[in-house]
PDB file of C-alpha atoms and ligand atoms in Angstrom:
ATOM      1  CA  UNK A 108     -65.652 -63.016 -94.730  1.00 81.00           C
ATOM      2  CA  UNK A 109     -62.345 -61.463 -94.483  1.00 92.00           C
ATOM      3  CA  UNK A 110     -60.186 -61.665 -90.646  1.00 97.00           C
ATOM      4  CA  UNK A 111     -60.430 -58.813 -88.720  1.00 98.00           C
ATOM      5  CA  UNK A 112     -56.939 -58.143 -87.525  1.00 98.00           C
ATOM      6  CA  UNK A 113     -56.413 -56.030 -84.349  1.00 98.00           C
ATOM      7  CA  UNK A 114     -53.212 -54.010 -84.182  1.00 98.00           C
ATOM      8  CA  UNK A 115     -51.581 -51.136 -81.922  1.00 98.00           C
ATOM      9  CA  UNK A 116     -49.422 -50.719 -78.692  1.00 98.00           C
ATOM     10  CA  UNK A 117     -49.875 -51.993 -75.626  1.00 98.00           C
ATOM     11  CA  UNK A 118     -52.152 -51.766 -73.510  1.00 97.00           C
ATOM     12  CA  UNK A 119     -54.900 -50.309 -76.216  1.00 97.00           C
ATOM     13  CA  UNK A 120     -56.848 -52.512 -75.291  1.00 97.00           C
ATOM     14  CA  UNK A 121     -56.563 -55.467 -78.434  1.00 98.00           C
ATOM     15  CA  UNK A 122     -57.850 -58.486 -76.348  1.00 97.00           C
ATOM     16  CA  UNK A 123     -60.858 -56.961 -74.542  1.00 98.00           C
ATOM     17  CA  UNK A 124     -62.069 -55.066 -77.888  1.00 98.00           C
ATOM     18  CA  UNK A 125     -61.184 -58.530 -79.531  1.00 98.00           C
ATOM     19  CA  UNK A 126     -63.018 -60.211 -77.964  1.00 98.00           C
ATOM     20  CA  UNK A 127     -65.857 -58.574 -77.888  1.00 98.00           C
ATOM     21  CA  UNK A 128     -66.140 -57.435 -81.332  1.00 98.00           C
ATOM     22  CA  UNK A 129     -65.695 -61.488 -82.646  1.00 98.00           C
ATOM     23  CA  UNK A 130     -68.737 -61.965 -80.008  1.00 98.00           C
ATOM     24  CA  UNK A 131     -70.819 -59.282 -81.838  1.00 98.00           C
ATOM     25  CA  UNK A 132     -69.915 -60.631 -85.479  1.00 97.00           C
ATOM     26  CA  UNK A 133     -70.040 -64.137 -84.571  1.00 97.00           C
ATOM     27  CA  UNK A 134     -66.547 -64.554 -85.197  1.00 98.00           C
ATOM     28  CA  UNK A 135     -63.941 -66.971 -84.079  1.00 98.00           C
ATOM     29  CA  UNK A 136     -61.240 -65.434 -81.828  1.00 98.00           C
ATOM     30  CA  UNK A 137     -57.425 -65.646 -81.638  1.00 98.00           C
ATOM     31  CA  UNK A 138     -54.989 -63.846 -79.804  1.00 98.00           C
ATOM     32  CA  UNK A 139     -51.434 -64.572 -81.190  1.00 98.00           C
ATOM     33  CA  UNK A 140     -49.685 -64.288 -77.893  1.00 98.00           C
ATOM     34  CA  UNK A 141     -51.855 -66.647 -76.043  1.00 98.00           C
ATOM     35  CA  UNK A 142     -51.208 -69.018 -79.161  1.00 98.00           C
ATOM     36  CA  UNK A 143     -47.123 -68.456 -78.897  1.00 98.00           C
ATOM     37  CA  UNK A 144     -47.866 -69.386 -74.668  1.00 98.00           C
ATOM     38  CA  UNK A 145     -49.747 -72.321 -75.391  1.00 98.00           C
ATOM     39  CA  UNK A 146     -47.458 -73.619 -78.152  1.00 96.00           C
ATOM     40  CA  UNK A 147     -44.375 -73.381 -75.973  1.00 97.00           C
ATOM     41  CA  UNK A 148     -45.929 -73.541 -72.391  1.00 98.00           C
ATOM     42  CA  UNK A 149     -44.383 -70.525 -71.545  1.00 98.00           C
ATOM     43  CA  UNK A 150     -45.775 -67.065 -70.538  1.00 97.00           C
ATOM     44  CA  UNK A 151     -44.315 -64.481 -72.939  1.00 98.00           C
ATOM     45  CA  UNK A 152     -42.286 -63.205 -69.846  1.00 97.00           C
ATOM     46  CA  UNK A 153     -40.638 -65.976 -69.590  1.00 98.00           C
ATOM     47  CA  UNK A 154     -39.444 -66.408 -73.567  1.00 98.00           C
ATOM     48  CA  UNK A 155     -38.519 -63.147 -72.947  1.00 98.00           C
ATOM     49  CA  UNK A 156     -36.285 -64.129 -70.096  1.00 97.00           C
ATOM     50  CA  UNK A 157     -35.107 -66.789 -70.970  1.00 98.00           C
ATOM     51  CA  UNK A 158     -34.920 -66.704 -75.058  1.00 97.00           C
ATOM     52  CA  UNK A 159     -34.609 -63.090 -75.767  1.00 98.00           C
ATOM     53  CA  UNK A 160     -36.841 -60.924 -77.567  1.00 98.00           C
ATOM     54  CA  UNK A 161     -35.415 -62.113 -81.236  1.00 98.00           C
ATOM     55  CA  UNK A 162     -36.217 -65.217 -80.403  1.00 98.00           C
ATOM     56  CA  UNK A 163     -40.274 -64.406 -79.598  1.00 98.00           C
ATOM     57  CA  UNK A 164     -39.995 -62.147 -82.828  1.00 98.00           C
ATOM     58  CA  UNK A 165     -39.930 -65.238 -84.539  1.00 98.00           C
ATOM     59  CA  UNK A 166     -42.317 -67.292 -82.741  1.00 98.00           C
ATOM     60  CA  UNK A 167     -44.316 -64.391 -83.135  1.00 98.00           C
ATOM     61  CA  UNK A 168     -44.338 -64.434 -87.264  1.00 98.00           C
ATOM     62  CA  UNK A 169     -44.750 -68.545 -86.670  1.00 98.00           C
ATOM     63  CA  UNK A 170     -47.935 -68.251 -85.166  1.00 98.00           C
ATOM     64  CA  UNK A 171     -49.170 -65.371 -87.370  1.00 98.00           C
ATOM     65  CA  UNK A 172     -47.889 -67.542 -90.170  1.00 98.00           C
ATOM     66  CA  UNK A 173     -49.396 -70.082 -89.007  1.00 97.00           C
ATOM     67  CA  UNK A 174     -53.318 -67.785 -89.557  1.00 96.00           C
ATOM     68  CA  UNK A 175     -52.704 -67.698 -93.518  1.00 92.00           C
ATOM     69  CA  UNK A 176     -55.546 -70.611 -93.625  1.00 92.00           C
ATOM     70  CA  UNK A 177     -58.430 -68.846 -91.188  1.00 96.00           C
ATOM     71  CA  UNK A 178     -61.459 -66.800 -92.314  1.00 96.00           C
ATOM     72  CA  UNK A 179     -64.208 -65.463 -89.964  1.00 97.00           C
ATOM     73  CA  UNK A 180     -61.773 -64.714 -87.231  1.00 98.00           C
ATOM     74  CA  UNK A 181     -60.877 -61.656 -85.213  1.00 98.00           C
ATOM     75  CA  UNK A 182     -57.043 -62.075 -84.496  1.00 98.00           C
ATOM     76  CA  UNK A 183     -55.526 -59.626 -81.605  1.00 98.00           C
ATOM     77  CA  UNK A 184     -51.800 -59.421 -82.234  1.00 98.00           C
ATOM     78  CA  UNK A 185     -49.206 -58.462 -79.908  1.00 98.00           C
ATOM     79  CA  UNK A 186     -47.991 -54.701 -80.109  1.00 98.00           C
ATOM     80  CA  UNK A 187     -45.126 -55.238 -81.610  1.00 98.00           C
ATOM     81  CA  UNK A 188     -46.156 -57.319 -84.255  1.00 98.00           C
ATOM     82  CA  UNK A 189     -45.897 -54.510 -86.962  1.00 98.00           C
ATOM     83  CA  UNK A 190     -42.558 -54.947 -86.713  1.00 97.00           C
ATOM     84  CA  UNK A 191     -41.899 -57.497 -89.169  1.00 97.00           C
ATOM     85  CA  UNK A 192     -43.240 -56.488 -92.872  1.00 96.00           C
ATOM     86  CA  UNK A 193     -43.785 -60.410 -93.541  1.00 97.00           C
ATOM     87  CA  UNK A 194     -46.139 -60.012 -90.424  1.00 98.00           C
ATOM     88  CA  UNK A 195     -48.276 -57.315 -91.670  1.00 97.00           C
ATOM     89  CA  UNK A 196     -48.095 -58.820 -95.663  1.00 97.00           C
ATOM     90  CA  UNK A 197     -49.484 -61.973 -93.889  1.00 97.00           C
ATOM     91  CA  UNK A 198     -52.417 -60.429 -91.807  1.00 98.00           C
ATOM     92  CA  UNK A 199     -53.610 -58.432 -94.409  1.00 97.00           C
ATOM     93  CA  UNK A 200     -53.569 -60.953 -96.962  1.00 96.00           C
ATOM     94  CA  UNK A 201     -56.903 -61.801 -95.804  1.00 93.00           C
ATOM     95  CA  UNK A 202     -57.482 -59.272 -93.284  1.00 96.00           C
ATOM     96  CA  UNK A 203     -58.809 -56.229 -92.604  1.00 97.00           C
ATOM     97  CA  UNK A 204     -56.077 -54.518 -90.384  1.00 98.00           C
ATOM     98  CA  UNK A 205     -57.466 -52.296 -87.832  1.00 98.00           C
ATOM     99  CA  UNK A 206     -55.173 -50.464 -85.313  1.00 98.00           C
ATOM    100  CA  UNK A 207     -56.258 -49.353 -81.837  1.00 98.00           C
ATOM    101  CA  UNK A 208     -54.445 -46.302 -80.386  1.00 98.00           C
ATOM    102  CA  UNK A 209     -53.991 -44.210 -77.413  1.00 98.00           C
ATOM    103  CA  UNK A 210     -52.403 -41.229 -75.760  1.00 98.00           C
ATOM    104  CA  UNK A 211     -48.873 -42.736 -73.976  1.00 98.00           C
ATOM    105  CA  UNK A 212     -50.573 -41.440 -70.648  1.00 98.00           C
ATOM    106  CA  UNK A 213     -53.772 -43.398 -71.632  1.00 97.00           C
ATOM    107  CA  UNK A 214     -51.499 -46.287 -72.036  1.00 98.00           C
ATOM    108  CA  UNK A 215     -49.145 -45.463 -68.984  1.00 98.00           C
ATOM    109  CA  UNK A 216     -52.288 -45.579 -66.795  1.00 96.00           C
ATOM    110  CA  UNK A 217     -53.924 -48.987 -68.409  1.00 95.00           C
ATOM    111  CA  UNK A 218     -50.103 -50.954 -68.052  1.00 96.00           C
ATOM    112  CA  UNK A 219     -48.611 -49.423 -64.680  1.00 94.00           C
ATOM    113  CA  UNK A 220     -49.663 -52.417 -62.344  1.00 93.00           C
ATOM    114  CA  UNK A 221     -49.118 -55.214 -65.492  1.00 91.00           C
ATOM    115  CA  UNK A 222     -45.708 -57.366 -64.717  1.00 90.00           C
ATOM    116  CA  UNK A 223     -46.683 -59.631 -67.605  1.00 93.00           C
ATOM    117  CA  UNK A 224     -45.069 -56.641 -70.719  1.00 96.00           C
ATOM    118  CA  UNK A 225     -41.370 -57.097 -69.847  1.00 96.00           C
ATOM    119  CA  UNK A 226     -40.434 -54.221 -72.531  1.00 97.00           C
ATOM    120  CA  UNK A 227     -42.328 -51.782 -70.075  1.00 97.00           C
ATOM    121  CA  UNK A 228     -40.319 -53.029 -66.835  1.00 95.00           C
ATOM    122  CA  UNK A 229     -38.097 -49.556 -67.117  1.00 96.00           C
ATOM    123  CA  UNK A 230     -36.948 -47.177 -64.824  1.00 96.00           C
ATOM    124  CA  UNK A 231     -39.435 -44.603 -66.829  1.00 97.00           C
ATOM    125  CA  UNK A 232     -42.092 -46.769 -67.948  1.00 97.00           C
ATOM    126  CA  UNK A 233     -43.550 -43.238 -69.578  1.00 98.00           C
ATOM    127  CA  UNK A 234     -40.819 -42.693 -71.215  1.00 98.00           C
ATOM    128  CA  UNK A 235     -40.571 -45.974 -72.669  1.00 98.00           C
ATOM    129  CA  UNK A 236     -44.031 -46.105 -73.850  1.00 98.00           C
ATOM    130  CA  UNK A 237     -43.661 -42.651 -75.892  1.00 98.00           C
ATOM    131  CA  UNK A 238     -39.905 -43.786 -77.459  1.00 98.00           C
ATOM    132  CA  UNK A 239     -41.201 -47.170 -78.488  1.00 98.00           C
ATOM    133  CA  UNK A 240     -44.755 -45.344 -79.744  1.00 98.00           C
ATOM    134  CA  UNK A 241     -42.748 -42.790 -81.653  1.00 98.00           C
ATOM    135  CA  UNK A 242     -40.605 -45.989 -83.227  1.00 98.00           C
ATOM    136  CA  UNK A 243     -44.060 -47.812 -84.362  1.00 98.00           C
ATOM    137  CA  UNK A 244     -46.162 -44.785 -85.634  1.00 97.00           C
ATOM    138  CA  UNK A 245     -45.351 -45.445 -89.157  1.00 97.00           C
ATOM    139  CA  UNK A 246     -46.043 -49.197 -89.079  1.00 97.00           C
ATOM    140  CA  UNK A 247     -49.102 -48.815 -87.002  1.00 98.00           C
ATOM    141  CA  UNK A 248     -50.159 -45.812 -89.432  1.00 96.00           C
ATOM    142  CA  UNK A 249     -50.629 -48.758 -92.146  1.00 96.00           C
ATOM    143  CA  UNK A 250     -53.699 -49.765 -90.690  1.00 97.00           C
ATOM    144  CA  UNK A 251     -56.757 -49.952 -93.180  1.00 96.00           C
ATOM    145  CA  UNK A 252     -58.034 -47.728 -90.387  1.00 96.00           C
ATOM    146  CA  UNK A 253     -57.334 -46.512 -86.701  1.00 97.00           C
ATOM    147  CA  UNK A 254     -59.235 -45.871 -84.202  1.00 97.00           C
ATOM    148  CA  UNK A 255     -58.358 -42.824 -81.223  1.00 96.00           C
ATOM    149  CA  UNK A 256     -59.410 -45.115 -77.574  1.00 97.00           C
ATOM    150  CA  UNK A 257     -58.714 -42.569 -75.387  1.00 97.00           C
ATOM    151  CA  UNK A 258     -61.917 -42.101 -73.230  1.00 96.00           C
ATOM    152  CA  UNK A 259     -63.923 -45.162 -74.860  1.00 97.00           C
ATOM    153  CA  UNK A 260     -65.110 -48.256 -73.388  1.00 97.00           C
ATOM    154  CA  UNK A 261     -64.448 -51.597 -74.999  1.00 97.00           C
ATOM    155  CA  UNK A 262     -67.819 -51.436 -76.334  1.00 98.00           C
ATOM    156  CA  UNK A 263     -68.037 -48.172 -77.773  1.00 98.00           C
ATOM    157  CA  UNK A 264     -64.726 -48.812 -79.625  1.00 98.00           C
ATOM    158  CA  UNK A 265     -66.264 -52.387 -80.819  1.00 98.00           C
ATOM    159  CA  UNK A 266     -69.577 -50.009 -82.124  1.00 97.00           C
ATOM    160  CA  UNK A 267     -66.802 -47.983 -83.736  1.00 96.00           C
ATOM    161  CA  UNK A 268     -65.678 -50.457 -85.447  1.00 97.00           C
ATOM    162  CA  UNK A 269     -68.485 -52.170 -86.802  1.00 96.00           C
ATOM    163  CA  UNK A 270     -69.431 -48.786 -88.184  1.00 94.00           C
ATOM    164  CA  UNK A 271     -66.477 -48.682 -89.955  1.00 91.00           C
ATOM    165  CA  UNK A 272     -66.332 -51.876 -91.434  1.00 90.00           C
ATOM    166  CA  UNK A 273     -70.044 -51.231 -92.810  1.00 87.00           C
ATOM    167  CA  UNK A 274     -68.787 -48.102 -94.346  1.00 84.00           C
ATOM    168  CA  UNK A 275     -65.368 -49.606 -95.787  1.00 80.00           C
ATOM    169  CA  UNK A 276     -68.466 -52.197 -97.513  1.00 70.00           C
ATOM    170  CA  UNK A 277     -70.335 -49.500 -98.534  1.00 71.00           C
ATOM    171  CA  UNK A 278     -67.300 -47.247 -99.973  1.00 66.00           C
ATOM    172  CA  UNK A 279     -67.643 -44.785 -97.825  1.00 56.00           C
ATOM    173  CA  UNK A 280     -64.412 -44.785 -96.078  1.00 49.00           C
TER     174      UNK A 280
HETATM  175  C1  S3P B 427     -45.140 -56.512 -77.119  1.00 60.92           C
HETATM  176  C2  S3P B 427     -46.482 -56.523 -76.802  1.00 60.92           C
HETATM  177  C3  S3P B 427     -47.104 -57.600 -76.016  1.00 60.92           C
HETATM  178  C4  S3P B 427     -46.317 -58.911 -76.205  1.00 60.92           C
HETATM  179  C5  S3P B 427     -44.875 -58.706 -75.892  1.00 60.92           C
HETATM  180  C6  S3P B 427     -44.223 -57.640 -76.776  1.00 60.92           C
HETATM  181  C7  S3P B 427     -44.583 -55.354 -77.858  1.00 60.92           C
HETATM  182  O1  S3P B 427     -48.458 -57.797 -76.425  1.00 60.92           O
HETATM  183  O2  S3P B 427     -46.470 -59.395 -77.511  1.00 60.92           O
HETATM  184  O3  S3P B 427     -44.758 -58.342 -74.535  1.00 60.92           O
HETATM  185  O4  S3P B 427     -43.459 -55.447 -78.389  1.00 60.92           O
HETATM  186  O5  S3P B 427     -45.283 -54.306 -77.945  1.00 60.92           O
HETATM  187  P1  S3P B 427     -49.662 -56.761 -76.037  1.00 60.92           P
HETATM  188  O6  S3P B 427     -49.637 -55.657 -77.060  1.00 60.92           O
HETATM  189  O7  S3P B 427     -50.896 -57.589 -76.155  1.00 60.92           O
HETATM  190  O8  S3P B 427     -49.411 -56.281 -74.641  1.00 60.92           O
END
């Protein structure tokens, strides 16, 4: 079976649905920013502090590089991920890329207490959420599918999915 690839902004909610959903399939699970942490021993506020954001770009497209070889996995990326078109050429080589999404007030309310997203530590984090959103639309739009979060609970959005990815088998999508 094909990775199921988890993509979207912030604070949709990636590594709960994640998870979850690999529970459900009986998948192996990966989040890519917990891989770049344990491969440097750094949280990613601290590479961000102390390397720059370039430099966690490419550890970033390292460790998603580095998921070329899995199968049976649900992999929850980091929200800027899309970023990089070797990043998304890479997941979906044997992927199916799925992108969570939400209303920037949705998000705004899910992030506001989180110190651990240093692009969100802004004057206006509500701002900063719709200017970077409005940036990423079209690379999050390139998403085999995407699915609206707003008023769903990690489980419904796993259910969600799982319908989906019967109907994608079935041609119905
Ligand atoms: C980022 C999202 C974060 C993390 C880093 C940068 C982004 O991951 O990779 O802070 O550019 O959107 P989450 O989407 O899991 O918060």
């Amino acid at each position: 079976m094909k990775n199921i690839v988890l993509i979207g902004f912030m604070g949709t909610g990636k590594t709960i649905v994640g998870k979850q959903l690999a529970k459900r399939l009986g998948f192996n699970y990966l989040d890519i920013d917990r891989e770049i942490e344990k491969n440097t021993g750094m949280t990613i506020s601290e590479i961000f502090q102390t390397q720059g954001e370039s430099r966690f770009r490419d550890m970033e497209a390292e460790a998603i590089s580095a998921t070329s070889g899995l199968s049976n996995t649900v992999i929850s990326t980091g929200g800027g991920a899309v970023l990089r078109s070797e990043n998304l050429r890479c997941l979906r080589e044997n992927g199916i890329l799925i992108c969570l999404s939400a209303k920037p007030e949705t998000i705004y309310e899910r992030v506001r207490h989180s110190k651990s997203r240093p692009l969100l530590q802004t004057e206006d984090p509500l701002n900063t959420i719709r200017q970077l959103i409005n940036q990423r639309e079209p690379y999050y739009r390139q998403a085999d599918m995407v699915v609206e979060t707003d008023g769903l609970s990690p489980s419904q959005i796993v259910d969600e999915i799982i319908n989906s990815i019967k109907g994608m088998k079935h041609g119905n999508s």
